[in-house]
């Protein structure tokens, strides 16, 4: 089974791709990332993974020949990055991912999974499920809503597209993200003894460990097409709808001496999500809880090998890309491995 993973050297990709290779999938990882590409190339090639440094908007469709399934992770992957340049966000997160899904169908792939986000529900009082009306509040969430609609609409003729609406990730990956809540809390607690938290911490958020994200994607790849085709699944766990102050307390207990620094006015923007559907239909239940993630990251951050890099903050990556230049790819396509 040949699987293409776009965004395959990103935070989730660095967990998913090795897991797929371990399970015997023949993997092609496409990513335009020039920051970690050279490090990853050897590691992936040693696992038998082919790596393609290119852009979802411009790669040569010939690269997709023989692909059975596509996992579409490439995107500007958070709200602040999306807000930097909403037109580029639309270009990549909507037009780019529509291109990938259409090419996948045209080139006879059977399965397509797009990584969407529970942030599509916006802030709300009730517990959102897949039938709740989305309330996208940012360019990132708008693009997710549109790409879900258009990529699921091309289901049929043996092509089974599906969307996973992920909770917010936490946990360690070799391509670490420190702009996501739990990872940032643990990092600051370990490095500075302080953890900044917006008042009053009563806000709920749904979370999922990055290894469970990979497991949810594999469950999607391995389920019957009648179960998943044209379907949206929230990916997370009802037990991990957690108040931010409770997460902060866990970090404080784990990293001795941490002080919580409160800031801002009370933020009542909350959301909780129901994850029954993925549990019932794909038999998927996350394995890792928040304590596991805190312990794992605490160990990594305390290790002398750990070094902070700018690229761990997604927003910094895209700010740099916006300032960089466009160049032509080897295919003659306008390909910006340096620019956005
Ligand atoms: N991490 C989370 O909390 C979370 C939650 C919900 C949804 N998601 C979604 O999951 C997907 C992966 O997220 P992640 O956390 O691994 O983010 P990430 O930013 O670490 O990875 C995204 C990867 O996509 C690549 N990419 C961006 N634009 C590209 C383009 N035009 N062509 C080719 N590659 C491109 C980047 O280089 C990066 O390696 C994203 O779509 C994200 O929105 C993530």
mmCIF file of C-alpha atoms and ligand atoms in Angstrom:
data_model
loop_
_atom_site.group_PDB
_atom_site.id
_atom_site.type_symbol
_atom_site.label_atom_id
_atom_site.label_comp_id
_atom_site.label_asym_id
_atom_site.label_seq_id
_atom_site.Cartn_x
_atom_site.Cartn_y
_atom_site.Cartn_z
ATOM 1 C CA UNK A 1 0.000 0.000 0.000
ATOM 2 C CA UNK A 2 1.559 3.294 -1.122
ATOM 3 C CA UNK A 3 0.707 6.379 0.961
ATOM 4 C CA UNK A 4 1.587 9.982 0.248
ATOM 5 C CA UNK A 5 1.834 12.230 3.316
ATOM 6 C CA UNK A 6 1.865 15.944 2.519
ATOM 7 C CA UNK A 7 3.378 18.056 5.293
ATOM 8 C CA UNK A 8 5.248 14.828 6.037
ATOM 9 C CA UNK A 9 8.173 16.466 7.853
ATOM 10 C CA UNK A 10 5.968 18.590 10.134
ATOM 11 C CA UNK A 11 5.080 18.044 13.802
ATOM 12 C CA UNK A 12 2.495 15.324 13.138
ATOM 13 C CA UNK A 13 4.307 14.039 10.041
ATOM 14 C CA UNK A 14 7.456 13.217 12.043
ATOM 15 C CA UNK A 15 5.373 10.849 14.185
ATOM 16 C CA UNK A 16 3.042 9.527 11.476
ATOM 17 C CA UNK A 17 5.576 8.792 8.718
ATOM 18 C CA UNK A 18 7.853 6.511 10.827
ATOM 19 C CA UNK A 19 4.765 4.773 12.211
ATOM 20 C CA UNK A 20 3.466 4.072 8.704
ATOM 21 C CA UNK A 21 6.901 2.834 7.606
ATOM 22 C CA UNK A 22 7.045 0.557 10.651
ATOM 23 C CA UNK A 23 3.682 -0.893 9.694
ATOM 24 C CA UNK A 24 4.988 -1.768 6.241
ATOM 25 C CA UNK A 25 3.423 1.058 4.207
ATOM 26 C CA UNK A 26 5.395 2.352 1.262
ATOM 27 C CA UNK A 27 5.541 6.078 2.117
ATOM 28 C CA UNK A 28 6.179 9.203 0.059
ATOM 29 C CA UNK A 29 6.578 12.259 2.318
ATOM 30 C CA UNK A 30 6.088 15.573 0.520
ATOM 31 C CA UNK A 31 7.027 18.783 2.297
ATOM 32 C CA UNK A 32 8.341 22.183 1.318
ATOM 33 C CA UNK A 33 10.113 22.564 4.645
ATOM 34 C CA UNK A 34 13.685 23.671 4.092
ATOM 35 C CA UNK A 35 14.419 24.083 7.776
ATOM 36 C CA UNK A 36 14.672 20.461 8.796
ATOM 37 C CA UNK A 37 14.740 18.809 5.381
ATOM 38 C CA UNK A 38 18.408 17.729 5.361
ATOM 39 C CA UNK A 39 18.201 16.178 8.852
ATOM 40 C CA UNK A 40 15.049 14.316 8.000
ATOM 41 C CA UNK A 41 16.107 13.110 4.563
ATOM 42 C CA UNK A 42 18.645 10.568 5.818
ATOM 43 C CA UNK A 43 16.428 9.433 8.683
ATOM 44 C CA UNK A 44 13.480 8.848 6.325
ATOM 45 C CA UNK A 45 15.575 7.210 3.624
ATOM 46 C CA UNK A 46 16.959 4.767 6.213
ATOM 47 C CA UNK A 47 13.357 3.750 6.894
ATOM 48 C CA UNK A 48 12.677 3.272 3.178
ATOM 49 C CA UNK A 49 10.567 6.463 3.012
ATOM 50 C CA UNK A 50 10.875 8.516 -0.159
ATOM 51 C CA UNK A 51 10.993 12.254 0.475
ATOM 52 C CA UNK A 52 9.951 14.911 -1.995
ATOM 53 C CA UNK A 53 10.828 18.533 -1.264
ATOM 54 C CA UNK A 54 8.078 20.398 -3.032
ATOM 55 C CA UNK A 55 4.929 22.425 -2.594
ATOM 56 C CA UNK A 56 1.355 21.069 -2.671
ATOM 57 C CA UNK A 57 0.407 23.907 -4.999
ATOM 58 C CA UNK A 58 3.043 23.159 -7.625
ATOM 59 C CA UNK A 59 4.429 19.594 -7.424
ATOM 60 C CA UNK A 60 4.436 17.566 -10.614
ATOM 61 C CA UNK A 61 1.318 15.301 -10.642
ATOM 62 C CA UNK A 62 3.496 12.471 -11.978
ATOM 63 C CA UNK A 63 4.800 12.097 -8.409
ATOM 64 C CA UNK A 64 1.371 10.800 -7.398
ATOM 65 C CA UNK A 65 1.281 7.889 -9.813
ATOM 66 C CA UNK A 66 0.680 4.578 -8.045
ATOM 67 C CA UNK A 67 -0.375 6.221 -4.765
ATOM 68 C CA UNK A 68 -3.233 4.352 -3.030
ATOM 69 C CA UNK A 69 -3.922 6.817 -0.202
ATOM 70 C CA UNK A 70 -3.124 10.424 0.638
ATOM 71 C CA UNK A 71 -2.858 11.987 4.094
ATOM 72 C CA UNK A 72 -3.005 15.755 3.594
ATOM 73 C CA UNK A 73 -1.221 17.437 6.507
ATOM 74 C CA UNK A 74 0.384 20.352 4.636
ATOM 75 C CA UNK A 75 -0.981 23.708 5.735
ATOM 76 C CA UNK A 76 -0.248 26.910 7.550
ATOM 77 C CA UNK A 77 -1.075 25.145 10.743
ATOM 78 C CA UNK A 78 -2.458 27.605 13.261
ATOM 79 C CA UNK A 79 -4.633 30.697 13.614
ATOM 80 C CA UNK A 80 -1.869 33.328 14.039
ATOM 81 C CA UNK A 81 0.070 32.013 10.996
ATOM 82 C CA UNK A 82 -3.150 32.017 8.981
ATOM 83 C CA UNK A 83 -3.831 35.620 10.025
ATOM 84 C CA UNK A 84 -0.344 36.752 8.879
ATOM 85 C CA UNK A 85 -1.450 36.558 5.265
ATOM 86 C CA UNK A 86 -5.040 35.331 4.770
ATOM 87 C CA UNK A 87 -4.587 35.221 0.962
ATOM 88 C CA UNK A 88 -1.591 32.865 1.190
ATOM 89 C CA UNK A 89 -3.475 30.850 3.791
ATOM 90 C CA UNK A 90 -6.335 30.430 1.352
ATOM 91 C CA UNK A 91 -3.882 29.621 -1.440
ATOM 92 C CA UNK A 92 -2.232 26.796 0.535
ATOM 93 C CA UNK A 93 -4.878 25.574 2.972
ATOM 94 C CA UNK A 94 -7.776 25.667 0.504
ATOM 95 C CA UNK A 95 -6.568 25.804 -3.129
ATOM 96 C CA UNK A 96 -3.491 23.634 -2.451
ATOM 97 C CA UNK A 97 -5.443 20.949 -0.596
ATOM 98 C CA UNK A 98 -8.269 20.961 -3.183
ATOM 99 C CA UNK A 99 -5.580 20.374 -5.821
ATOM 100 C CA UNK A 100 -4.140 17.436 -3.856
ATOM 101 C CA UNK A 101 -7.564 15.771 -3.423
ATOM 102 C CA UNK A 102 -8.528 16.218 -7.084
ATOM 103 C CA UNK A 103 -5.192 14.875 -8.309
ATOM 104 C CA UNK A 104 -5.539 11.939 -5.920
ATOM 105 C CA UNK A 105 -8.916 11.040 -7.392
ATOM 106 C CA UNK A 106 -7.759 11.565 -10.963
ATOM 107 C CA UNK A 107 -4.717 9.351 -10.418
ATOM 108 C CA UNK A 108 -6.876 6.571 -8.909
ATOM 109 C CA UNK A 109 -6.016 6.841 -5.227
ATOM 110 C CA UNK A 110 -8.710 5.200 -3.091
ATOM 111 C CA UNK A 111 -8.460 7.100 0.182
ATOM 112 C CA UNK A 112 -7.830 10.767 1.055
ATOM 113 C CA UNK A 113 -7.665 12.149 4.592
ATOM 114 C CA UNK A 114 -7.562 15.878 5.264
ATOM 115 C CA UNK A 115 -6.354 17.139 8.647
ATOM 116 C CA UNK A 116 -8.940 19.665 9.771
ATOM 117 C CA UNK A 117 -9.350 21.166 13.219
ATOM 118 C CA UNK A 118 -11.907 21.328 16.036
ATOM 119 C CA UNK A 119 -11.246 25.081 16.051
ATOM 120 C CA UNK A 120 -13.768 25.110 13.179
ATOM 121 C CA UNK A 121 -16.492 25.041 15.889
ATOM 122 C CA UNK A 122 -15.392 28.409 17.295
ATOM 123 C CA UNK A 123 -16.158 29.306 20.895
ATOM 124 C CA UNK A 124 -19.516 28.045 22.176
ATOM 125 C CA UNK A 125 -21.488 27.018 25.264
ATOM 126 C CA UNK A 126 -22.705 23.613 24.054
ATOM 127 C CA UNK A 127 -20.602 20.517 23.307
ATOM 128 C CA UNK A 128 -20.023 20.428 19.541
ATOM 129 C CA UNK A 129 -20.361 17.280 17.477
ATOM 130 C CA UNK A 130 -19.988 16.689 13.737
ATOM 131 C CA UNK A 131 -23.572 17.847 13.093
ATOM 132 C CA UNK A 132 -23.074 21.208 14.882
ATOM 133 C CA UNK A 133 -22.926 24.256 12.640
ATOM 134 C CA UNK A 134 -19.258 25.323 12.332
ATOM 135 C CA UNK A 135 -18.440 28.805 13.558
ATOM 136 C CA UNK A 136 -15.026 29.530 11.996
ATOM 137 C CA UNK A 137 -13.514 32.667 13.529
ATOM 138 C CA UNK A 138 -10.210 32.895 11.630
ATOM 139 C CA UNK A 139 -8.797 32.512 8.094
ATOM 140 C CA UNK A 140 -7.326 29.148 9.185
ATOM 141 C CA UNK A 141 -10.698 27.842 10.385
ATOM 142 C CA UNK A 142 -12.533 29.259 7.308
ATOM 143 C CA UNK A 143 -10.135 27.430 4.987
ATOM 144 C CA UNK A 144 -10.669 24.194 6.936
ATOM 145 C CA UNK A 145 -14.432 24.538 6.601
ATOM 146 C CA UNK A 146 -14.226 25.154 2.835
ATOM 147 C CA UNK A 147 -11.707 22.382 2.156
ATOM 148 C CA UNK A 148 -13.752 19.826 4.089
ATOM 149 C CA UNK A 149 -16.836 20.702 2.059
ATOM 150 C CA UNK A 150 -15.195 20.624 -1.365
ATOM 151 C CA UNK A 151 -12.883 17.664 -0.808
ATOM 152 C CA UNK A 152 -15.610 15.472 0.681
ATOM 153 C CA UNK A 153 -17.978 16.387 -2.167
ATOM 154 C CA UNK A 154 -15.818 14.474 -4.684
ATOM 155 C CA UNK A 155 -16.448 11.131 -2.944
ATOM 156 C CA UNK A 156 -17.458 8.353 -5.320
ATOM 157 C CA UNK A 157 -16.166 6.195 -8.182
ATOM 158 C CA UNK A 158 -13.970 4.275 -5.748
ATOM 159 C CA UNK A 159 -12.532 7.432 -4.129
ATOM 160 C CA UNK A 160 -13.204 7.774 -0.379
ATOM 161 C CA UNK A 161 -12.218 11.176 1.062
ATOM 162 C CA UNK A 162 -12.647 11.875 4.782
ATOM 163 C CA UNK A 163 -11.827 14.656 7.249
ATOM 164 C CA UNK A 164 -10.379 14.345 10.733
ATOM 165 C CA UNK A 165 -11.177 17.379 12.867
ATOM 166 C CA UNK A 166 -8.324 17.202 15.344
ATOM 167 C CA UNK A 167 -8.338 18.490 18.907
ATOM 168 C CA UNK A 168 -5.256 20.575 19.813
ATOM 169 C CA UNK A 169 -2.119 18.468 19.889
ATOM 170 C CA UNK A 170 0.367 18.022 22.683
ATOM 171 C CA UNK A 171 3.437 15.843 23.091
ATOM 172 C CA UNK A 172 6.938 15.469 21.799
ATOM 173 C CA UNK A 173 7.902 15.151 18.135
ATOM 174 C CA UNK A 174 11.329 15.569 16.515
ATOM 175 C CA UNK A 175 9.820 18.554 14.675
ATOM 176 C CA UNK A 176 8.564 20.139 17.862
ATOM 177 C CA UNK A 177 5.905 22.821 18.110
ATOM 178 C CA UNK A 178 6.101 25.116 21.124
ATOM 179 C CA UNK A 179 3.227 27.340 19.999
ATOM 180 C CA UNK A 180 0.584 24.870 21.212
ATOM 181 C CA UNK A 181 -0.803 25.270 24.725
ATOM 182 C CA UNK A 182 0.419 22.272 26.718
ATOM 183 C CA UNK A 183 3.841 22.097 25.042
ATOM 184 C CA UNK A 184 4.374 25.816 25.710
ATOM 185 C CA UNK A 185 3.314 25.506 29.354
ATOM 186 C CA UNK A 186 5.744 22.642 30.035
ATOM 187 C CA UNK A 187 8.572 24.353 28.150
ATOM 188 C CA UNK A 188 8.239 27.619 30.091
ATOM 189 C CA UNK A 189 7.772 25.836 33.419
ATOM 190 C CA UNK A 190 10.973 23.818 32.909
ATOM 191 C CA UNK A 191 13.061 26.667 31.474
ATOM 192 C CA UNK A 192 11.857 29.674 33.494
ATOM 193 C CA UNK A 193 9.870 28.271 36.420
ATOM 194 C CA UNK A 194 6.937 30.370 35.213
ATOM 195 C CA UNK A 195 3.821 29.550 33.286
ATOM 196 C CA UNK A 196 1.740 32.340 31.790
ATOM 197 C CA UNK A 197 -1.999 31.756 31.747
ATOM 198 C CA UNK A 198 -4.826 33.974 30.587
ATOM 199 C CA UNK A 199 -7.372 34.669 33.332
ATOM 200 C CA UNK A 200 -9.287 32.885 34.661
ATOM 201 C CA UNK A 201 -8.271 29.546 33.184
ATOM 202 C CA UNK A 202 -11.903 28.343 33.142
ATOM 203 C CA UNK A 203 -11.736 27.993 29.322
ATOM 204 C CA UNK A 204 -12.188 24.430 28.069
ATOM 205 C CA UNK A 205 -10.129 23.072 25.180
ATOM 206 C CA UNK A 206 -10.055 19.592 23.647
ATOM 207 C CA UNK A 207 -6.600 17.968 23.465
ATOM 208 C CA UNK A 208 -5.011 14.927 21.813
ATOM 209 C CA UNK A 209 -1.497 13.499 22.049
ATOM 210 C CA UNK A 210 0.419 13.645 18.754
ATOM 211 C CA UNK A 211 0.942 9.850 18.807
ATOM 212 C CA UNK A 212 -2.841 9.436 19.044
ATOM 213 C CA UNK A 213 -3.236 11.757 16.045
ATOM 214 C CA UNK A 214 -1.092 9.354 14.038
ATOM 215 C CA UNK A 215 -3.158 6.432 15.351
ATOM 216 C CA UNK A 216 -6.405 8.185 14.320
ATOM 217 C CA UNK A 217 -5.029 8.714 10.804
ATOM 218 C CA UNK A 218 -4.014 5.055 10.550
ATOM 219 C CA UNK A 219 -7.491 4.042 11.766
ATOM 220 C CA UNK A 220 -8.896 6.215 8.960
ATOM 221 C CA UNK A 221 -6.609 4.604 6.376
ATOM 222 C CA UNK A 222 -7.490 1.101 7.518
ATOM 223 C CA UNK A 223 -11.286 1.441 7.865
ATOM 224 C CA UNK A 224 -13.754 0.275 5.237
ATOM 225 C CA UNK A 225 -14.459 2.934 2.632
ATOM 226 C CA UNK A 226 -18.242 2.719 3.241
ATOM 227 C CA UNK A 227 -17.604 3.782 6.855
ATOM 228 C CA UNK A 228 -15.435 6.808 6.069
ATOM 229 C CA UNK A 229 -16.265 8.037 2.580
ATOM 230 C CA UNK A 230 -17.468 11.656 2.647
ATOM 231 C CA UNK A 231 -17.427 11.628 6.473
ATOM 232 C CA UNK A 232 -16.116 14.029 9.087
ATOM 233 C CA UNK A 233 -14.805 12.675 12.387
ATOM 234 C CA UNK A 234 -13.789 14.703 15.417
ATOM 235 C CA UNK A 235 -10.492 13.204 16.557
ATOM 236 C CA UNK A 236 -9.822 13.327 20.273
ATOM 237 C CA UNK A 237 -11.335 12.056 23.492
ATOM 238 C CA UNK A 238 -14.222 13.253 25.668
ATOM 239 C CA UNK A 239 -11.981 12.853 28.748
ATOM 240 C CA UNK A 240 -9.475 15.331 27.280
ATOM 241 C CA UNK A 241 -11.873 18.300 27.111
ATOM 242 C CA UNK A 242 -9.982 20.082 29.860
ATOM 243 C CA UNK A 243 -9.967 23.515 31.530
ATOM 244 C CA UNK A 244 -6.691 25.369 30.904
ATOM 245 C CA UNK A 245 -6.288 26.037 34.634
ATOM 246 C CA UNK A 246 -6.451 22.276 35.277
ATOM 247 C CA UNK A 247 -3.723 21.698 32.696
ATOM 248 C CA UNK A 248 -1.644 24.443 34.345
ATOM 249 C CA UNK A 249 -2.125 22.814 37.766
ATOM 250 C CA UNK A 250 -0.913 19.493 36.370
ATOM 251 C CA UNK A 251 2.200 21.170 34.952
ATOM 252 C CA UNK A 252 2.768 22.963 38.269
ATOM 253 C CA UNK A 253 2.553 19.693 40.198
ATOM 254 C CA UNK A 254 4.887 17.923 37.783
ATOM 255 C CA UNK A 255 7.499 20.689 37.460
ATOM 256 C CA UNK A 256 8.209 21.572 41.080
ATOM 257 C CA UNK A 257 8.483 25.267 41.918
ATOM 258 C CA UNK A 258 6.477 26.488 38.903
ATOM 259 C CA UNK A 259 4.544 29.711 39.452
ATOM 260 C CA UNK A 260 1.451 30.551 37.436
ATOM 261 C CA UNK A 261 1.554 34.126 36.101
ATOM 262 C CA UNK A 262 -1.957 35.284 35.308
ATOM 263 C CA UNK A 263 -2.510 37.876 32.598
ATOM 264 C CA UNK A 264 -5.340 39.591 30.717
ATOM 265 C CA UNK A 265 -9.028 39.875 31.487
ATOM 266 C CA UNK A 266 -11.066 36.755 32.135
ATOM 267 C CA UNK A 267 -11.319 34.897 28.829
ATOM 268 C CA UNK A 268 -14.608 33.055 28.571
ATOM 269 C CA UNK A 269 -13.917 31.766 25.049
ATOM 270 C CA UNK A 270 -14.312 28.089 25.534
ATOM 271 C CA UNK A 271 -15.151 25.057 23.496
ATOM 272 C CA UNK A 272 -15.783 21.386 24.145
ATOM 273 C CA UNK A 273 -16.171 18.674 21.559
ATOM 274 C CA UNK A 274 -17.862 15.281 21.458
ATOM 275 C CA UNK A 275 -15.712 12.408 20.154
ATOM 276 C CA UNK A 276 -18.221 9.536 20.185
ATOM 277 C CA UNK A 277 -18.426 9.155 16.421
ATOM 278 C CA UNK A 278 -14.767 8.252 15.845
ATOM 279 C CA UNK A 279 -14.881 5.973 18.849
ATOM 280 C CA UNK A 280 -17.975 4.118 17.584
ATOM 281 C CA UNK A 281 -17.249 4.055 13.840
ATOM 282 C CA UNK A 282 -13.463 3.693 13.660
ATOM 283 C CA UNK A 283 -13.055 2.013 17.079
ATOM 284 C CA UNK A 284 -10.539 4.731 17.822
ATOM 285 C CA UNK A 285 -9.822 5.784 21.401
ATOM 286 C CA UNK A 286 -6.767 7.851 22.384
ATOM 287 C CA UNK A 287 -4.235 6.070 24.620
ATOM 288 C CA UNK A 288 -2.186 8.948 26.011
ATOM 289 C CA UNK A 289 -3.314 11.404 28.673
ATOM 290 C CA UNK A 290 -2.034 14.852 29.590
ATOM 291 C CA UNK A 291 0.150 13.565 32.462
ATOM 292 C CA UNK A 292 1.950 11.310 30.000
ATOM 293 C CA UNK A 293 2.609 14.263 27.678
ATOM 294 C CA UNK A 294 3.839 16.487 30.512
ATOM 295 C CA UNK A 295 6.279 13.824 31.785
ATOM 296 C CA UNK A 296 7.558 13.087 28.305
ATOM 297 C CA UNK A 297 8.199 16.735 27.484
ATOM 298 C CA UNK A 298 9.658 17.529 30.891
ATOM 299 C CA UNK A 299 12.273 14.816 30.266
ATOM 300 C CA UNK A 300 13.070 16.158 26.798
ATOM 301 C CA UNK A 301 13.340 19.794 27.899
ATOM 302 C CA UNK A 302 15.619 18.869 30.801
ATOM 303 C CA UNK A 303 17.934 16.856 28.558
ATOM 304 C CA UNK A 304 21.221 18.665 27.719
ATOM 305 C CA UNK A 305 20.669 17.819 24.033
ATOM 306 C CA UNK A 306 17.481 19.866 23.844
ATOM 307 C CA UNK A 307 17.940 23.228 22.154
ATOM 308 C CA UNK A 308 15.282 25.837 21.475
ATOM 309 C CA UNK A 309 14.991 26.792 17.791
ATOM 310 C CA UNK A 310 12.931 29.595 16.265
ATOM 311 C CA UNK A 311 11.209 27.111 13.990
ATOM 312 C CA UNK A 312 9.508 25.597 17.057
ATOM 313 C CA UNK A 313 7.193 28.598 16.915
ATOM 314 C CA UNK A 314 5.105 28.143 13.753
ATOM 315 C CA UNK A 315 4.468 31.866 13.421
ATOM 316 C CA UNK A 316 8.233 32.573 13.200
ATOM 317 C CA UNK A 317 8.581 30.073 10.336
ATOM 318 C CA UNK A 318 5.929 31.798 8.250
ATOM 319 C CA UNK A 319 7.109 35.317 9.084
ATOM 320 C CA UNK A 320 10.522 34.334 7.668
ATOM 321 C CA UNK A 321 8.962 32.732 4.596
ATOM 322 C CA UNK A 322 6.926 35.813 3.827
ATOM 323 C CA UNK A 323 10.151 37.828 3.762
ATOM 324 C CA UNK A 324 11.951 35.309 1.492
ATOM 325 C CA UNK A 325 12.056 35.064 -2.290
ATOM 326 C CA UNK A 326 10.359 32.900 -4.935
ATOM 327 C CA UNK A 327 12.503 30.614 -7.137
ATOM 328 C CA UNK A 328 11.816 28.155 -9.969
ATOM 329 C CA UNK A 329 11.715 24.422 -9.209
ATOM 330 C CA UNK A 330 13.439 21.732 -11.217
ATOM 331 C CA UNK A 331 10.095 21.043 -12.924
ATOM 332 C CA UNK A 332 9.920 24.622 -14.112
ATOM 333 C CA UNK A 333 6.917 25.233 -11.870
ATOM 334 C CA UNK A 334 6.887 28.387 -9.860
ATOM 335 C CA UNK A 335 7.988 26.793 -6.642
ATOM 336 C CA UNK A 336 8.800 28.748 -3.524
ATOM 337 C CA UNK A 337 10.914 26.496 -1.319
ATOM 338 C CA UNK A 338 12.167 29.712 0.225
ATOM 339 C CA UNK A 339 9.290 32.144 -0.127
ATOM 340 C CA UNK A 340 5.666 31.725 0.845
HETATM 341 N N1 LIG B 1 -0.959 20.329 15.744
HETATM 342 C C1 LIG B 1 -2.224 20.601 16.052
HETATM 343 O O1 LIG B 1 -2.581 20.946 17.202
HETATM 344 C C2 LIG B 1 -3.294 20.466 14.992
HETATM 345 C C3 LIG B 1 -4.631 20.485 15.401
HETATM 346 C C4 LIG B 1 -5.620 20.418 14.441
HETATM 347 C C5 LIG B 1 -5.272 20.300 13.106
HETATM 348 N N2 LIG B 1 -3.970 20.265 12.738
HETATM 349 C C6 LIG B 1 -3.655 20.191 11.301
HETATM 350 O O2 LIG B 1 -2.791 19.092 11.038
HETATM 351 C C7 LIG B 1 -1.909 19.434 9.955
HETATM 352 C C8 LIG B 1 -0.465 19.216 10.370
HETATM 353 O O3 LIG B 1 -0.215 20.011 11.524
HETATM 354 P P1 LIG B 1 1.193 20.052 12.257
HETATM 355 O O4 LIG B 1 0.909 20.334 13.674
HETATM 356 O O5 LIG B 1 2.007 18.883 11.884
HETATM 357 O O6 LIG B 1 1.780 21.391 11.618
HETATM 358 P P2 LIG B 1 3.252 21.727 11.066
HETATM 359 O O7 LIG B 1 3.243 23.173 10.754
HETATM 360 O O8 LIG B 1 4.282 21.207 11.970
HETATM 361 O O9 LIG B 1 3.306 20.865 9.724
HETATM 362 C C9 LIG B 1 2.761 21.292 8.523
HETATM 363 C C10 LIG B 1 3.773 20.972 7.445
HETATM 364 O O10 LIG B 1 3.229 21.383 6.200
HETATM 365 C C11 LIG B 1 4.277 21.929 5.428
HETATM 366 N N3 LIG B 1 3.708 22.840 4.433
HETATM 367 C C12 LIG B 1 3.106 24.031 4.642
HETATM 368 N N4 LIG B 1 2.729 24.568 3.472
HETATM 369 C C13 LIG B 1 3.101 23.689 2.504
HETATM 370 C C14 LIG B 1 2.980 23.686 1.105
HETATM 371 N N5 LIG B 1 2.421 24.718 0.472
HETATM 372 N N6 LIG B 1 3.444 22.621 0.412
HETATM 373 C C15 LIG B 1 4.053 21.586 1.050
HETATM 374 N N7 LIG B 1 4.215 21.550 2.395
HETATM 375 C C16 LIG B 1 3.733 22.590 3.115
HETATM 376 C C17 LIG B 1 5.165 22.656 6.428
HETATM 377 O O11 LIG B 1 6.485 22.794 5.911
HETATM 378 C C18 LIG B 1 5.092 21.733 7.631
HETATM 379 O O12 LIG B 1 6.180 20.819 7.660
HETATM 380 C C19 LIG B 1 -2.207 20.893 9.580
HETATM 381 O O13 LIG B 1 -3.129 20.892 8.520
HETATM 382 C C20 LIG B 1 -2.867 21.406 10.843
HETATM 383 O O14 LIG B 1 -3.710 22.496 10.566
HETATM 384 C C21 LIG B 1 -2.968 20.342 13.642
#
